Amino acid sequence: MARGDLAIVERWLSGVNAGDRVSVLDLTSANVEIVGPRGVGRGHALLADWLARAGFTSQGRRWFCGADGRVVVEQDAAWTAPGGPASQARVASAFVVREQLVSRFERFDSLIRALSSVGLAEADEVRARTE
């Protein structure tokens, strides 16, 4: 388990919650792969656009970490779809961290699907986190 990867994801999500675009981009690979309800895209420009319009915030509930930079976070999340009402849901996000940068981010509607997408399981849950 690579706890350093988990710490990077924690800082990334804190930056998203604070609306701190600079910090989020500093923690993200220039060619980041972003997978969401609208499909797959890459790069800082796409991430910056999402940060500006989505109004996404989340509270991490459960954290999972494996080898090779794989991290999943179950979250209580809120966001605003463009031109639509605010939404809230329990979601899960899967991350891949490479060279201390988030290189892949994907949001799922269920924890089971997020874990499966990166090859993690319930046994990979991190119950105590310290820096």
Coordinates of N, CA and C in Angstrom, one line a residue:
M1 N 0.8 -1.2 0.0 CA 0.0 0.0 0.0 C 0.9 1.2 0.0
A2 N 0.6 2.2 -0.8 CA 1.3 3.4 -0.9 C 0.6 4.6 -0.3
R3 N 0.8 4.8 1.0 CA 0.1 5.9 1.7 C 0.4 7.3 1.1
G4 N 1.6 7.4 0.5 CA 1.9 8.7 -0.1 C 1.0 9.0 -1.2
D5 N 0.5 8.0 -2.0 CA -0.5 8.2 -3.1 C -1.8 8.7 -2.5
L6 N -2.2 8.1 -1.4 CA -3.4 8.4 -0.7 C -3.3 9.9 -0.2
A7 N -2.2 10.3 0.3 CA -2.0 11.7 0.7 C -2.2 12.7 -0.4
I8 N -1.6 12.3 -1.6 CA -1.8 13.2 -2.8 C -3.2 13.3 -3.1
V9 N -4.0 12.2 -3.1 CA -5.4 12.3 -3.5 C -6.2 13.1 -2.4
E10 N -5.8 13.0 -1.1 CA -6.4 13.8 -0.1 C -6.2 15.3 -0.4
R11 N -5.0 15.7 -0.7 CA -4.6 17.1 -1.0 C -5.4 17.5 -2.3
W12 N -5.5 16.7 -3.3 CA -6.2 17.0 -4.5 C -7.6 17.3 -4.2
L13 N -8.3 16.4 -3.5 CA -9.7 16.6 -3.1 C -9.9 17.9 -2.3
S14 N -9.0 18.1 -1.4 CA -9.1 19.4 -0.5 C -9.0 20.6 -1.4
G15 N -8.1 20.6 -2.4 CA -8.0 21.7 -3.4 C -9.3 21.9 -4.2
V16 N -9.9 20.7 -4.6 CA -11.2 20.8 -5.3 C -12.2 21.5 -4.5
N17 N -12.3 21.0 -3.2 CA -13.3 21.5 -2.3 C -13.1 23.0 -2.0
A18 N -11.9 23.5 -2.0 CA -11.6 24.9 -1.7 C -11.7 25.7 -3.0
G19 N -11.9 25.1 -4.1 CA -11.9 25.8 -5.4 C -10.5 26.4 -5.8
D20 N -9.5 25.7 -5.3 CA -8.1 26.1 -5.5 C -7.5 25.5 -6.7
R21 N -7.8 26.1 -7.9 CA -7.4 25.5 -9.2 C -5.9 25.3 -9.3
V22 N -5.2 26.3 -8.8 CA -3.7 26.2 -8.9 C -3.2 25.0 -8.2
S23 N -3.6 24.7 -6.9 CA -3.2 23.6 -6.2 C -3.6 22.3 -6.8
V24 N -4.8 22.2 -7.3 CA -5.3 21.0 -8.0 C -4.4 20.7 -9.2
L25 N -4.2 21.7 -10.0 CA -3.4 21.5 -11.3 C -1.9 21.1 -10.9
D26 N -1.4 21.7 -9.8 CA -0.1 21.4 -9.4 C 0.1 19.9 -9.0
L27 N -1.0 19.3 -8.6 CA -1.0 17.9 -8.1 C -1.5 16.9 -9.2
T28 N -1.6 17.5 -10.5 CA -2.2 16.7 -11.6 C -1.2 16.7 -12.7
S29 N -1.1 15.5 -13.3 CA -0.3 15.3 -14.5 C -0.9 16.2 -15.7
A30 N 0.0 16.7 -16.5 CA -0.4 17.6 -17.6 C -1.3 16.8 -18.6
N31 N -1.2 15.5 -18.7 CA -1.9 14.7 -19.6 C -3.0 13.9 -18.8
V32 N -3.5 14.4 -17.7 CA -4.4 13.6 -16.9 C -5.6 13.1 -17.7
E33 N -6.0 11.9 -17.4 CA -7.2 11.3 -18.1 C -8.3 11.5 -17.1
I34 N -9.4 12.1 -17.6 CA -10.6 12.4 -16.8 C -11.8 11.6 -17.4
V35 N -12.4 10.7 -16.6 CA -13.5 9.9 -17.1 C -14.7 10.3 -16.3
G36 N -15.8 10.7 -16.9 CA -17.0 11.1 -16.2 C -18.2 10.7 -17.1
P37 N -19.4 11.2 -16.6 CA -20.6 10.9 -17.3 C -20.7 11.4 -18.7
R38 N -19.9 12.4 -19.1 CA -19.8 12.9 -20.5 C -18.8 12.2 -21.4
G39 N -18.0 11.3 -20.8 CA -17.0 10.6 -21.6 C -15.6 10.7 -21.0
V40 N -14.6 10.6 -21.9 CA -13.2 10.6 -21.5 C -12.6 11.8 -22.2
G41 N -11.7 12.5 -21.4 CA -10.9 13.6 -21.9 C -9.6 13.6 -21.2
R42 N -8.7 14.5 -21.7 CA -7.4 14.6 -21.2 C -7.0 16.1 -21.0
G43 N -6.1 16.3 -20.0 CA -5.4 17.5 -19.9 C -5.8 18.5 -18.9
H44 N -4.9 19.4 -18.6 CA -5.2 20.5 -17.6 C -6.3 21.4 -18.0
A45 N -6.4 21.7 -19.3 CA -7.5 22.6 -19.7 C -8.9 22.0 -19.4
L46 N -9.0 20.8 -19.7 CA -10.3 20.1 -19.4 C -10.6 20.1 -17.9
L47 N -9.6 19.8 -17.1 CA -9.7 19.8 -15.6 C -10.1 21.2 -15.1
A48 N -9.4 22.2 -15.6 CA -9.7 23.6 -15.2 C -11.1 24.0 -15.5
D49 N -11.6 23.6 -16.7 CA -12.9 23.9 -17.1 C -13.9 23.2 -16.2
W50 N -13.7 21.9 -15.8 CA -14.6 21.2 -14.9 C -14.6 21.9 -13.6
L51 N -13.4 22.3 -13.1 CA -13.3 23.0 -11.8 C -14.1 24.2 -11.8
A52 N -14.1 25.0 -12.9 CA -14.8 26.3 -13.0 C -16.3 26.2 -13.0
R53 N -16.8 25.1 -13.7 CA -18.2 25.0 -13.9 C -19.0 24.0 -13.0
A54 N -18.3 23.0 -12.5 CA -19.1 21.9 -11.8 C -19.5 22.3 -10.4
G55 N -18.7 23.1 -9.7 CA -19.1 23.4 -8.3 C -19.0 22.1 -7.5
F56 N -18.2 21.2 -7.8 CA -18.1 19.9 -7.1 C -17.4 20.0 -5.8
T57 N -18.0 19.5 -4.7 CA -17.4 19.4 -3.4 C -17.8 18.0 -2.9
S58 N -16.9 17.5 -2.0 CA -17.2 16.2 -1.4 C -16.6 16.0 0.0
Q59 N -17.2 15.1 0.7 CA -16.6 14.7 2.0 C -16.3 13.2 1.9
G60 N -15.0 12.9 2.1 CA -14.6 11.5 2.0 C -15.2 10.7 3.1
R61 N -15.7 9.6 2.8 CA -16.3 8.7 3.9 C -15.4 7.5 4.1
R62 N -14.9 6.9 3.0 CA -14.0 5.7 3.1 C -12.9 5.8 2.1
W63 N -11.8 5.3 2.5 CA -10.6 5.4 1.6 C -10.0 4.1 1.4
F64 N -9.5 3.8 0.1 CA -9.0 2.5 -0.2 C -7.7 2.8 -1.0
C65 N -6.7 2.0 -0.8 CA -5.4 2.3 -1.4 C -4.7 0.9 -1.7
G66 N -4.1 0.9 -2.9 CA -3.4 -0.3 -3.3 C -2.0 0.0 -3.8
A67 N -1.4 -0.9 -4.4 CA -0.1 -0.7 -5.0 C -0.3 0.0 -6.3
D68 N 0.8 0.5 -6.8 CA 0.8 1.1 -8.2 C 0.0 2.3 -8.3
G69 N -0.2 3.1 -7.2 CA -0.9 4.4 -7.3 C -2.4 4.3 -7.4
R70 N -3.0 3.2 -7.0 CA -4.4 3.1 -7.1 C -5.1 3.5 -5.8
V71 N -6.0 4.5 -5.9 CA -6.7 5.0 -4.8 C -8.2 5.1 -5.1
V72 N -9.1 4.7 -4.2 CA -10.5 4.9 -4.4 C -11.0 5.6 -3.1
V73 N -11.9 6.6 -3.3 CA -12.5 7.4 -2.2 C -14.0 7.3 -2.4
E74 N -14.7 6.8 -1.4 CA -16.2 6.9 -1.3 C -16.5 8.3 -0.7
Q75 N -17.4 9.0 -1.4 CA -17.7 10.4 -1.0 C -19.2 10.7 -0.9
D76 N -19.5 11.6 0.0 CA -20.8 12.3 -0.1 C -20.5 13.6 -0.9
A77 N -21.1 13.7 -2.1 CA -20.7 14.8 -3.0 C -21.9 15.7 -3.4
A78 N -21.6 16.9 -3.7 CA -22.6 17.9 -4.2 C -21.9 18.6 -5.4
W79 N -22.8 18.9 -6.4 CA -22.3 19.6 -7.6 C -23.5 20.3 -8.3
T80 N -23.1 21.1 -9.2 CA -24.1 21.8 -10.0 C -23.9 21.5 -11.5
A81 N -24.9 20.9 -12.1 CA -24.7 20.6 -13.6 C -25.0 22.0 -14.3
P82 N -24.3 22.2 -15.4 CA -24.5 23.4 -16.1 C -25.9 23.6 -16.5
G83 N -26.5 24.7 -16.1 CA -27.9 25.1 -16.4 C -28.9 24.2 -15.6
G84 N -28.4 23.4 -14.7 CA -29.3 22.6 -14.0 C -29.3 22.8 -12.5
P85 N -30.1 22.1 -11.8 CA -30.2 22.2 -10.3 C -28.9 21.6 -9.6
A86 N -28.7 21.9 -8.4 CA -27.7 21.3 -7.6 C -28.1 19.8 -7.3
S87 N -27.1 19.0 -7.3 CA -27.3 17.6 -7.0 C -26.4 17.1 -5.9
Q88 N -26.9 16.1 -5.2 CA -26.2 15.5 -4.1 C -26.3 14.0 -4.2
A89 N -25.2 13.3 -3.9 CA -25.3 11.8 -4.0 C -24.0 11.2 -3.3
R90 N -24.1 10.0 -3.0 CA -22.9 9.2 -2.5 C -22.3 8.7 -3.8
V91 N -21.1 9.0 -4.0 CA -20.3 8.6 -5.2 C -19.0 7.9 -4.8
A92 N -18.3 7.4 -5.7 CA -16.9 7.0 -5.5 C -16.0 7.4 -6.6
S93 N -14.9 7.9 -6.3 CA -13.9 8.3 -7.3 C -12.7 7.4 -7.2
A94 N -12.2 7.0 -8.4 CA -11.1 6.2 -8.6 C -9.9 7.0 -9.2
F95 N -8.8 6.9 -8.6 CA -7.6 7.7 -9.0 C -6.5 6.8 -9.3
V96 N -5.6 7.2 -10.2 CA -4.3 6.6 -10.4 C -3.3 7.7 -10.2
V97 N -2.3 7.5 -9.3 CA -1.3 8.4 -9.1 C 0.0 7.9 -9.7
R98 N 0.7 8.7 -10.5 CA 2.0 8.3 -11.0 C 3.0 9.5 -10.8
E99 N 4.2 9.2 -10.3 CA 5.2 10.2 -10.1 C 4.7 11.3 -9.2
Q100 N 3.9 11.0 -8.2 CA 3.3 11.9 -7.2 C 2.3 12.9 -7.8
L101 N 1.7 12.5 -9.0 CA 0.7 13.4 -9.6 C -0.5 12.5 -9.9
V102 N -1.7 13.1 -9.8 CA -2.9 12.4 -10.3 C -2.9 12.3 -11.8
S103 N -2.8 11.0 -12.3 CA -2.8 10.9 -13.8 C -4.1 10.4 -14.4
R104 N -5.0 9.9 -13.5 CA -6.3 9.5 -13.9 C -7.3 9.7 -12.8
F105 N -8.5 10.2 -13.2 CA -9.6 10.4 -12.3 C -10.9 10.0 -12.9
E106 N -11.7 9.1 -12.2 CA -13.0 8.7 -12.7 C -14.0 8.6 -11.6
R107 N -15.2 9.1 -11.9 CA -16.2 9.1 -10.9 C -17.2 8.0 -11.2
F108 N -17.7 7.3 -10.1 CA -18.6 6.2 -10.3 C -19.8 6.5 -9.4
D109 N -20.9 5.8 -9.7 CA -22.1 5.9 -8.9 C -22.1 4.9 -7.8
S110 N -21.2 4.0 -7.8 CA -21.1 3.0 -6.7 C -19.7 2.7 -6.3
L111 N -19.5 2.4 -5.1 CA -18.2 2.0 -4.5 C -17.7 0.7 -5.2
I112 N -18.5 -0.2 -5.3 CA -18.1 -1.5 -5.9 C -17.6 -1.4 -7.3
R113 N -18.2 -0.6 -8.1 CA -17.7 -0.3 -9.5 C -16.4 0.4 -9.5
A114 N -16.2 1.4 -8.6 CA -15.0 2.1 -8.5 C -13.8 1.2 -8.1
L115 N -14.1 0.4 -7.1 CA -13.0 -0.6 -6.6 C -12.6 -1.5 -7.7
S116 N -13.7 -2.1 -8.4 CA -13.4 -3.0 -9.5 C -12.6 -2.4 -10.6
S117 N -12.9 -1.1 -10.9 CA -12.2 -0.5 -12.0 C -10.7 -0.4 -11.9
V118 N -10.2 -0.4 -10.7 CA -8.8 -0.3 -10.4 C -8.2 -1.5 -9.7
G119 N -9.0 -2.5 -9.6 CA -8.6 -3.8 -9.0 C -8.4 -3.8 -7.5
L120 N -9.2 -3.0 -6.8 CA -9.1 -3.0 -5.4 C -10.3 -3.7 -4.8
A121 N -10.3 -4.0 -3.5 CA -11.3 -4.7 -2.8 C -11.6 -4.1 -1.4
E122 N -12.6 -4.5 -0.8 CA -12.9 -4.1 0.6 C -11.7 -4.2 1.5
A123 N -10.9 -5.3 1.3 CA -9.7 -5.5 2.2 C -8.6 -4.4 2.0
D124 N -8.7 -3.6 1.0 CA -7.8 -2.5 0.8 C -8.2 -1.2 1.5
E125 N -9.2 -1.3 2.3 CA -9.7 0.0 3.0 C -8.6 0.4 4.0
V126 N -8.4 1.7 4.0 CA -7.4 2.3 5.0 C -8.3 2.9 6.1
R127 N -8.2 2.3 7.3 CA -9.0 2.7 8.4 C -8.4 3.8 9.2
A128 N -7.1 3.9 9.2 CA -6.4 4.9 10.0 C -5.4 5.6 9.1
R129 N -5.6 6.9 8.9 CA -4.7 7.7 8.0 C -3.9 8.7 8.8
T130 N -2.6 8.7 8.6 CA -1.7 9.7 9.2 C -0.7 10.2 8.1
E131 N -0.3 11.4 8.2 CA 0.7 11.9 7.3 C 2.0 11.4 7.7

